[in-house]
Amino acid sequence: MAPPQQYPLPPIVSNLADVYTSYVYPLLPGPLQSVSAGVASVLSSGIAAATSGDLVSLAAFVVVLYLTLKIADYVRRSVVAWVVFVVKIAVVLALVNAAFYVNSVGVQKALGDAEWLVNWLWSFVEDKVLNGAGTDNKTGPFAYYGGGRQQVPISRGKSKWT
């Protein structure tokens, strides 16, 4: 049996593929390169099936793609549901813990502690957000000198041993 005939890609697609592999792909981080390689293999098999005229292969590709997307959606919804469940359990446990705390120390002390906690959180937010803390020349906001991270000297500087 003869091997299946490979049809060349349209010129614009091959030009875009060359530009992508020459300029964009080398600049991608490692995980994105692996995702790109996986997507490229799926797209190449889809393009090959669509251009070869083999309707059975194209139909199988569409069915597999549909089932893959359905499974991915199911997994995404399952993970989100578990995360929401864990957050709800944490909130319920925090409320039960707060109820036991109020029962053990009394309402007045619990209100005083809650007031202290709210004041502490408010002072933290006021210090970090409202007063613009962290805008010095080492850890400035993203649009300014520091770029939001600790700066590293560009040159080696003077040797400490001489």
mmCIF file with all atom_site columns, C-alpha atoms in Angstrom:
data_model
loop_
_atom_site.group_PDB
_atom_site.id
_atom_site.type_symbol
_atom_site.label_atom_id
_atom_site.label_alt_id
_atom_site.label_comp_id
_atom_site.label_asym_id
_atom_site.label_entity_id
_atom_site.label_seq_id
_atom_site.pdbx_PDB_ins_code
_atom_site.Cartn_x
_atom_site.Cartn_y
_atom_site.Cartn_z
_atom_site.occupancy
_atom_site.B_iso_or_equiv
_atom_site.pdbx_formal_charge
_atom_site.auth_seq_id
_atom_site.auth_comp_id
_atom_site.auth_asym_id
_atom_site.auth_atom_id
_atom_site.pdbx_PDB_model_num
ATOM 1   C CA . MET A 1 1   ? 0.000   0.000  0.000  1.00 0.00 ? 1   MET A CA 1
ATOM 2   C CA . ALA A 1 2   ? 1.336   3.413  -0.936 1.00 0.00 ? 2   ALA A CA 1
ATOM 3   C CA . PRO A 1 3   ? 2.021   5.947  1.821  1.00 0.00 ? 3   PRO A CA 1
ATOM 4   C CA . PRO A 1 4   ? -0.579  8.698  2.147  1.00 0.00 ? 4   PRO A CA 1
ATOM 5   C CA . GLN A 1 5   ? 0.117   11.702 -0.008 1.00 0.00 ? 5   GLN A CA 1
ATOM 6   C CA . GLN A 1 6   ? 1.171   14.821 1.888  1.00 0.00 ? 6   GLN A CA 1
ATOM 7   C CA . TYR A 1 7   ? -0.223  18.030 0.503  1.00 0.00 ? 7   TYR A CA 1
ATOM 8   C CA . PRO A 1 8   ? 1.838   21.182 1.006  1.00 0.00 ? 8   PRO A CA 1
ATOM 9   C CA . LEU A 1 9   ? 0.499   23.900 3.227  1.00 0.00 ? 9   LEU A CA 1
ATOM 10  C CA . PRO A 1 10  ? -0.828  27.072 1.649  1.00 0.00 ? 10  PRO A CA 1
ATOM 11  C CA . PRO A 1 11  ? 1.947   29.663 1.226  1.00 0.00 ? 11  PRO A CA 1
ATOM 12  C CA . ILE A 1 12  ? 0.622   32.058 3.853  1.00 0.00 ? 12  ILE A CA 1
ATOM 13  C CA . VAL A 1 13  ? 0.381   29.288 6.452  1.00 0.00 ? 13  VAL A CA 1
ATOM 14  C CA . SER A 1 14  ? 3.905   28.063 5.755  1.00 0.00 ? 14  SER A CA 1
ATOM 15  C CA . ASN A 1 15  ? 5.223   31.651 5.925  1.00 0.00 ? 15  ASN A CA 1
ATOM 16  C CA . LEU A 1 16  ? 3.497   32.209 9.268  1.00 0.00 ? 16  LEU A CA 1
ATOM 17  C CA . ALA A 1 17  ? 4.848   28.890 10.544 1.00 0.00 ? 17  ALA A CA 1
ATOM 18  C CA . ASP A 1 18  ? 8.382   29.869 9.523  1.00 0.00 ? 18  ASP A CA 1
ATOM 19  C CA . VAL A 1 19  ? 8.084   33.254 11.250 1.00 0.00 ? 19  VAL A CA 1
ATOM 20  C CA . TYR A 1 20  ? 6.722   31.583 14.382 1.00 0.00 ? 20  TYR A CA 1
ATOM 21  C CA . THR A 1 21  ? 9.455   28.941 14.583 1.00 0.00 ? 21  THR A CA 1
ATOM 22  C CA . SER A 1 22  ? 12.202  31.454 13.829 1.00 0.00 ? 22  SER A CA 1
ATOM 23  C CA . TYR A 1 23  ? 11.225  34.387 16.022 1.00 0.00 ? 23  TYR A CA 1
ATOM 24  C CA . VAL A 1 24  ? 8.476   33.575 18.529 1.00 0.00 ? 24  VAL A CA 1
ATOM 25  C CA . TYR A 1 25  ? 9.117   29.969 19.605 1.00 0.00 ? 25  TYR A CA 1
ATOM 26  C CA . PRO A 1 26  ? 12.729  30.490 20.847 1.00 0.00 ? 26  PRO A CA 1
ATOM 27  C CA . LEU A 1 27  ? 11.580  33.343 23.108 1.00 0.00 ? 27  LEU A CA 1
ATOM 28  C CA . LEU A 1 28  ? 8.864   31.325 24.851 1.00 0.00 ? 28  LEU A CA 1
ATOM 29  C CA . PRO A 1 29  ? 9.527   29.863 28.318 1.00 0.00 ? 29  PRO A CA 1
ATOM 30  C CA . GLY A 1 30  ? 9.964   26.094 28.553 1.00 0.00 ? 30  GLY A CA 1
ATOM 31  C CA . PRO A 1 31  ? 6.411   25.187 29.657 1.00 0.00 ? 31  PRO A CA 1
ATOM 32  C CA . LEU A 1 32  ? 4.883   27.296 26.888 1.00 0.00 ? 32  LEU A CA 1
ATOM 33  C CA . GLN A 1 33  ? 7.204   25.675 24.356 1.00 0.00 ? 33  GLN A CA 1
ATOM 34  C CA . SER A 1 34  ? 5.919   22.241 25.345 1.00 0.00 ? 34  SER A CA 1
ATOM 35  C CA . VAL A 1 35  ? 2.300   23.434 25.144 1.00 0.00 ? 35  VAL A CA 1
ATOM 36  C CA . SER A 1 36  ? 3.039   24.995 21.767 1.00 0.00 ? 36  SER A CA 1
ATOM 37  C CA . ALA A 1 37  ? 4.580   21.763 20.512 1.00 0.00 ? 37  ALA A CA 1
ATOM 38  C CA . GLY A 1 38  ? 1.498   19.813 21.606 1.00 0.00 ? 38  GLY A CA 1
ATOM 39  C CA . VAL A 1 39  ? -0.866  22.278 19.979 1.00 0.00 ? 39  VAL A CA 1
ATOM 40  C CA . ALA A 1 40  ? 1.249   22.288 16.824 1.00 0.00 ? 40  ALA A CA 1
ATOM 41  C CA . SER A 1 41  ? 1.016   18.504 16.517 1.00 0.00 ? 41  SER A CA 1
ATOM 42  C CA . VAL A 1 42  ? -2.771  18.617 16.949 1.00 0.00 ? 42  VAL A CA 1
ATOM 43  C CA . LEU A 1 43  ? -3.089  21.433 14.419 1.00 0.00 ? 43  LEU A CA 1
ATOM 44  C CA . SER A 1 44  ? -0.810  19.736 11.920 1.00 0.00 ? 44  SER A CA 1
ATOM 45  C CA . SER A 1 45  ? -2.822  16.516 12.117 1.00 0.00 ? 45  SER A CA 1
ATOM 46  C CA . GLY A 1 46  ? -6.041  18.516 11.746 1.00 0.00 ? 46  GLY A CA 1
ATOM 47  C CA . ILE A 1 47  ? -4.714  20.430 8.744  1.00 0.00 ? 47  ILE A CA 1
ATOM 48  C CA . ALA A 1 48  ? -3.405  17.224 7.192  1.00 0.00 ? 48  ALA A CA 1
ATOM 49  C CA . ALA A 1 49  ? -6.779  15.534 7.659  1.00 0.00 ? 49  ALA A CA 1
ATOM 50  C CA . ALA A 1 50  ? -8.655  18.534 6.272  1.00 0.00 ? 50  ALA A CA 1
ATOM 51  C CA . THR A 1 51  ? -6.438  18.971 3.215  1.00 0.00 ? 51  THR A CA 1
ATOM 52  C CA . SER A 1 52  ? -6.137  15.290 2.329  1.00 0.00 ? 52  SER A CA 1
ATOM 53  C CA . GLY A 1 53  ? -9.842  14.947 1.636  1.00 0.00 ? 53  GLY A CA 1
ATOM 54  C CA . ASP A 1 54  ? -10.164 11.922 3.901  1.00 0.00 ? 54  ASP A CA 1
ATOM 55  C CA . LEU A 1 55  ? -13.523 12.577 5.546  1.00 0.00 ? 55  LEU A CA 1
ATOM 56  C CA . VAL A 1 56  ? -13.258 9.645  7.935  1.00 0.00 ? 56  VAL A CA 1
ATOM 57  C CA . SER A 1 57  ? -10.000 10.992 9.370  1.00 0.00 ? 57  SER A CA 1
ATOM 58  C CA . LEU A 1 58  ? -11.459 14.485 9.593  1.00 0.00 ? 58  LEU A CA 1
ATOM 59  C CA . ALA A 1 59  ? -14.582 13.195 11.343 1.00 0.00 ? 59  ALA A CA 1
ATOM 60  C CA . ALA A 1 60  ? -12.469 11.164 13.769 1.00 0.00 ? 60  ALA A CA 1
ATOM 61  C CA . PHE A 1 61  ? -10.320 14.221 14.466 1.00 0.00 ? 61  PHE A CA 1
ATOM 62  C CA . VAL A 1 62  ? -13.399 16.353 15.167 1.00 0.00 ? 62  VAL A CA 1
ATOM 63  C CA . VAL A 1 63  ? -14.866 13.698 17.483 1.00 0.00 ? 63  VAL A CA 1
ATOM 64  C CA . VAL A 1 64  ? -11.586 13.305 19.384 1.00 0.00 ? 64  VAL A CA 1
ATOM 65  C CA . LEU A 1 65  ? -11.211 17.079 19.678 1.00 0.00 ? 65  LEU A CA 1
ATOM 66  C CA . TYR A 1 66  ? -14.796 17.418 20.945 1.00 0.00 ? 66  TYR A CA 1
ATOM 67  C CA . LEU A 1 67  ? -14.343 14.662 23.528 1.00 0.00 ? 67  LEU A CA 1
ATOM 68  C CA . THR A 1 68  ? -11.012 16.112 24.648 1.00 0.00 ? 68  THR A CA 1
ATOM 69  C CA . LEU A 1 69  ? -12.564 19.528 25.197 1.00 0.00 ? 69  LEU A CA 1
ATOM 70  C CA . LYS A 1 70  ? -15.500 17.991 27.077 1.00 0.00 ? 70  LYS A CA 1
ATOM 71  C CA . ILE A 1 71  ? -13.132 16.049 29.346 1.00 0.00 ? 71  ILE A CA 1
ATOM 72  C CA . ALA A 1 72  ? -11.005 19.160 29.937 1.00 0.00 ? 72  ALA A CA 1
ATOM 73  C CA . ASP A 1 73  ? -14.143 21.120 30.848 1.00 0.00 ? 73  ASP A CA 1
ATOM 74  C CA . TYR A 1 74  ? -15.213 18.370 33.243 1.00 0.00 ? 74  TYR A CA 1
ATOM 75  C CA . VAL A 1 75  ? -11.796 18.350 34.917 1.00 0.00 ? 75  VAL A CA 1
ATOM 76  C CA . ARG A 1 76  ? -11.809 22.152 35.213 1.00 0.00 ? 76  ARG A CA 1
ATOM 77  C CA . ARG A 1 77  ? -15.271 22.174 36.800 1.00 0.00 ? 77  ARG A CA 1
ATOM 78  C CA . SER A 1 78  ? -14.291 19.357 39.144 1.00 0.00 ? 78  SER A CA 1
ATOM 79  C CA . VAL A 1 79  ? -11.153 21.162 40.334 1.00 0.00 ? 79  VAL A CA 1
ATOM 80  C CA . VAL A 1 80  ? -13.042 24.428 40.841 1.00 0.00 ? 80  VAL A CA 1
ATOM 81  C CA . ALA A 1 81  ? -15.764 22.591 42.775 1.00 0.00 ? 81  ALA A CA 1
ATOM 82  C CA . TRP A 1 82  ? -13.196 20.998 45.090 1.00 0.00 ? 82  TRP A CA 1
ATOM 83  C CA . VAL A 1 83  ? -11.471 24.339 45.695 1.00 0.00 ? 83  VAL A CA 1
ATOM 84  C CA . VAL A 1 84  ? -14.811 25.993 46.506 1.00 0.00 ? 84  VAL A CA 1
ATOM 85  C CA . PHE A 1 85  ? -15.657 23.074 48.812 1.00 0.00 ? 85  PHE A CA 1
ATOM 86  C CA . VAL A 1 86  ? -12.370 23.450 50.704 1.00 0.00 ? 86  VAL A CA 1
ATOM 87  C CA . VAL A 1 87  ? -12.913 27.211 51.055 1.00 0.00 ? 87  VAL A CA 1
ATOM 88  C CA . LYS A 1 88  ? -16.440 26.624 52.405 1.00 0.00 ? 88  LYS A CA 1
ATOM 89  C CA . ILE A 1 89  ? -15.122 24.090 54.913 1.00 0.00 ? 89  ILE A CA 1
ATOM 90  C CA . ALA A 1 90  ? -12.434 26.581 56.016 1.00 0.00 ? 90  ALA A CA 1
ATOM 91  C CA . VAL A 1 91  ? -15.054 29.318 56.504 1.00 0.00 ? 91  VAL A CA 1
ATOM 92  C CA . VAL A 1 92  ? -17.309 27.005 58.525 1.00 0.00 ? 92  VAL A CA 1
ATOM 93  C CA . LEU A 1 93  ? -14.374 25.900 60.692 1.00 0.00 ? 93  LEU A CA 1
ATOM 94  C CA . ALA A 1 94  ? -13.377 29.539 61.262 1.00 0.00 ? 94  ALA A CA 1
ATOM 95  C CA . LEU A 1 95  ? -16.938 30.399 62.322 1.00 0.00 ? 95  LEU A CA 1
ATOM 96  C CA . VAL A 1 96  ? -17.112 27.405 64.678 1.00 0.00 ? 96  VAL A CA 1
ATOM 97  C CA . ASN A 1 97  ? -13.727 28.375 66.126 1.00 0.00 ? 97  ASN A CA 1
ATOM 98  C CA . ALA A 1 98  ? -14.940 31.957 66.599 1.00 0.00 ? 98  ALA A CA 1
ATOM 99  C CA . ALA A 1 99  ? -18.087 30.705 68.361 1.00 0.00 ? 99  ALA A CA 1
ATOM 100 C CA . PHE A 1 100 ? -16.020 28.568 70.755 1.00 0.00 ? 100 PHE A CA 1
ATOM 101 C CA . TYR A 1 101 ? -13.685 31.533 71.366 1.00 0.00 ? 101 TYR A CA 1
ATOM 102 C CA . VAL A 1 102 ? -16.612 33.841 72.200 1.00 0.00 ? 102 VAL A CA 1
ATOM 103 C CA . ASN A 1 103 ? -18.046 31.154 74.472 1.00 0.00 ? 103 ASN A CA 1
ATOM 104 C CA . SER A 1 104 ? -14.753 30.717 76.332 1.00 0.00 ? 104 SER A CA 1
ATOM 105 C CA . VAL A 1 105 ? -13.694 34.381 76.829 1.00 0.00 ? 105 VAL A CA 1
ATOM 106 C CA . GLY A 1 106 ? -16.995 36.242 76.766 1.00 0.00 ? 106 GLY A CA 1
ATOM 107 C CA . VAL A 1 107 ? -18.605 38.655 74.361 1.00 0.00 ? 107 VAL A CA 1
ATOM 108 C CA . GLN A 1 108 ? -16.863 41.822 75.599 1.00 0.00 ? 108 GLN A CA 1
ATOM 109 C CA . LYS A 1 109 ? -13.325 40.434 75.304 1.00 0.00 ? 109 LYS A CA 1
ATOM 110 C CA . ALA A 1 110 ? -14.138 38.858 71.931 1.00 0.00 ? 110 ALA A CA 1
ATOM 111 C CA . LEU A 1 111 ? -15.420 42.226 70.646 1.00 0.00 ? 111 LEU A CA 1
ATOM 112 C CA . GLY A 1 112 ? -12.274 43.926 71.941 1.00 0.00 ? 112 GLY A CA 1
ATOM 113 C CA . ASP A 1 113 ? -10.079 41.344 70.216 1.00 0.00 ? 113 ASP A CA 1
ATOM 114 C CA . ALA A 1 114 ? -12.073 41.694 66.994 1.00 0.00 ? 114 ALA A CA 1
ATOM 115 C CA . GLU A 1 115 ? -11.665 45.482 67.184 1.00 0.00 ? 115 GLU A CA 1
ATOM 116 C CA . TRP A 1 116 ? -7.906  45.067 67.680 1.00 0.00 ? 116 TRP A CA 1
ATOM 117 C CA . LEU A 1 117 ? -7.710  42.699 64.694 1.00 0.00 ? 117 LEU A CA 1
ATOM 118 C CA . VAL A 1 118 ? -9.687  45.068 62.436 1.00 0.00 ? 118 VAL A CA 1
ATOM 119 C CA . ASN A 1 119 ? -7.496  48.015 63.499 1.00 0.00 ? 119 ASN A CA 1
ATOM 120 C CA . TRP A 1 120 ? -4.356  45.983 62.826 1.00 0.00 ? 120 TRP A CA 1
ATOM 121 C CA . LEU A 1 121 ? -5.589  44.977 59.359 1.00 0.00 ? 121 LEU A CA 1
ATOM 122 C CA . TRP A 1 122 ? -6.661  48.542 58.601 1.00 0.00 ? 122 TRP A CA 1
ATOM 123 C CA . SER A 1 123 ? -3.258  49.938 59.606 1.00 0.00 ? 123 SER A CA 1
ATOM 124 C CA . PHE A 1 124 ? -1.550  47.328 57.416 1.00 0.00 ? 124 PHE A CA 1
ATOM 125 C CA . VAL A 1 125 ? -3.701  48.235 54.404 1.00 0.00 ? 125 VAL A CA 1
ATOM 126 C CA . GLU A 1 126 ? -3.276  51.937 55.077 1.00 0.00 ? 126 GLU A CA 1
ATOM 127 C CA . ASP A 1 127 ? 0.496   51.572 55.354 1.00 0.00 ? 127 ASP A CA 1
ATOM 128 C CA . LYS A 1 128 ? 0.934   49.409 52.256 1.00 0.00 ? 128 LYS A CA 1
ATOM 129 C CA . VAL A 1 129 ? -1.772  50.675 49.916 1.00 0.00 ? 129 VAL A CA 1
ATOM 130 C CA . LEU A 1 130 ? -3.002  54.114 50.867 1.00 0.00 ? 130 LEU A CA 1
ATOM 131 C CA . ASN A 1 131 ? 0.313   55.681 51.899 1.00 0.00 ? 131 ASN A CA 1
ATOM 132 C CA . GLY A 1 132 ? 2.192   54.169 48.976 1.00 0.00 ? 132 GLY A CA 1
ATOM 133 C CA . ALA A 1 133 ? 4.756   52.278 51.018 1.00 0.00 ? 133 ALA A CA 1
ATOM 134 C CA . GLY A 1 134 ? 7.284   50.517 48.862 1.00 0.00 ? 134 GLY A CA 1
ATOM 135 C CA . THR A 1 135 ? 7.741   53.409 46.443 1.00 0.00 ? 135 THR A CA 1
ATOM 136 C CA . ASP A 1 136 ? 11.335  54.084 47.349 1.00 0.00 ? 136 ASP A CA 1
ATOM 137 C CA . ASN A 1 137 ? 14.079  53.752 44.762 1.00 0.00 ? 137 ASN A CA 1
ATOM 138 C CA . LYS A 1 138 ? 14.603  50.030 45.444 1.00 0.00 ? 138 LYS A CA 1
ATOM 139 C CA . THR A 1 139 ? 11.094  48.624 45.259 1.00 0.00 ? 139 THR A CA 1
ATOM 140 C CA . GLY A 1 140 ? 9.034   51.222 43.436 1.00 0.00 ? 140 GLY A CA 1
ATOM 141 C CA . PRO A 1 141 ? 5.802   50.642 41.571 1.00 0.00 ? 141 PRO A CA 1
ATOM 142 C CA . PHE A 1 142 ? 5.991   48.915 38.197 1.00 0.00 ? 142 PHE A CA 1
ATOM 143 C CA . ALA A 1 143 ? 6.033   52.095 36.107 1.00 0.00 ? 143 ALA A CA 1
ATOM 144 C CA . TYR A 1 144 ? 9.003   53.612 37.911 1.00 0.00 ? 144 TYR A CA 1
ATOM 145 C CA . TYR A 1 145 ? 12.666  52.931 38.620 1.00 0.00 ? 145 TYR A CA 1
ATOM 146 C CA . GLY A 1 146 ? 12.439  49.853 40.797 1.00 0.00 ? 146 GLY A CA 1
ATOM 147 C CA . GLY A 1 147 ? 9.949   47.949 38.694 1.00 0.00 ? 147 GLY A CA 1
ATOM 148 C CA . GLY A 1 148 ? 8.426   46.374 41.802 1.00 0.00 ? 148 GLY A CA 1
ATOM 149 C CA . ARG A 1 149 ? 11.455  44.215 42.598 1.00 0.00 ? 149 ARG A CA 1
ATOM 150 C CA . GLN A 1 150 ? 14.804  44.515 44.333 1.00 0.00 ? 150 GLN A CA 1
ATOM 151 C CA . GLN A 1 151 ? 17.358  45.971 41.949 1.00 0.00 ? 151 GLN A CA 1
ATOM 152 C CA . VAL A 1 152 ? 20.667  44.286 41.189 1.00 0.00 ? 152 VAL A CA 1
ATOM 153 C CA . PRO A 1 153 ? 23.728  46.356 40.259 1.00 0.00 ? 153 PRO A CA 1
ATOM 154 C CA . ILE A 1 154 ? 24.574  46.208 36.553 1.00 0.00 ? 154 ILE A CA 1
ATOM 155 C CA . SER A 1 155 ? 28.352  46.317 36.969 1.00 0.00 ? 155 SER A CA 1
ATOM 156 C CA . ARG A 1 156 ? 30.458  44.259 39.332 1.00 0.00 ? 156 ARG A CA 1
ATOM 157 C CA . GLY A 1 157 ? 31.616  47.331 41.148 1.00 0.00 ? 157 GLY A CA 1
ATOM 158 C CA . LYS A 1 158 ? 34.816  47.667 43.066 1.00 0.00 ? 158 LYS A CA 1
ATOM 159 C CA . SER A 1 159 ? 36.432  44.489 44.350 1.00 0.00 ? 159 SER A CA 1
ATOM 160 C CA . LYS A 1 160 ? 36.418  44.202 48.137 1.00 0.00 ? 160 LYS A CA 1
ATOM 161 C CA . TRP A 1 161 ? 39.805  42.464 48.181 1.00 0.00 ? 161 TRP A CA 1
ATOM 162 C CA . THR A 1 162 ? 41.895  45.275 46.701 1.00 0.00 ? 162 THR A CA 1
#
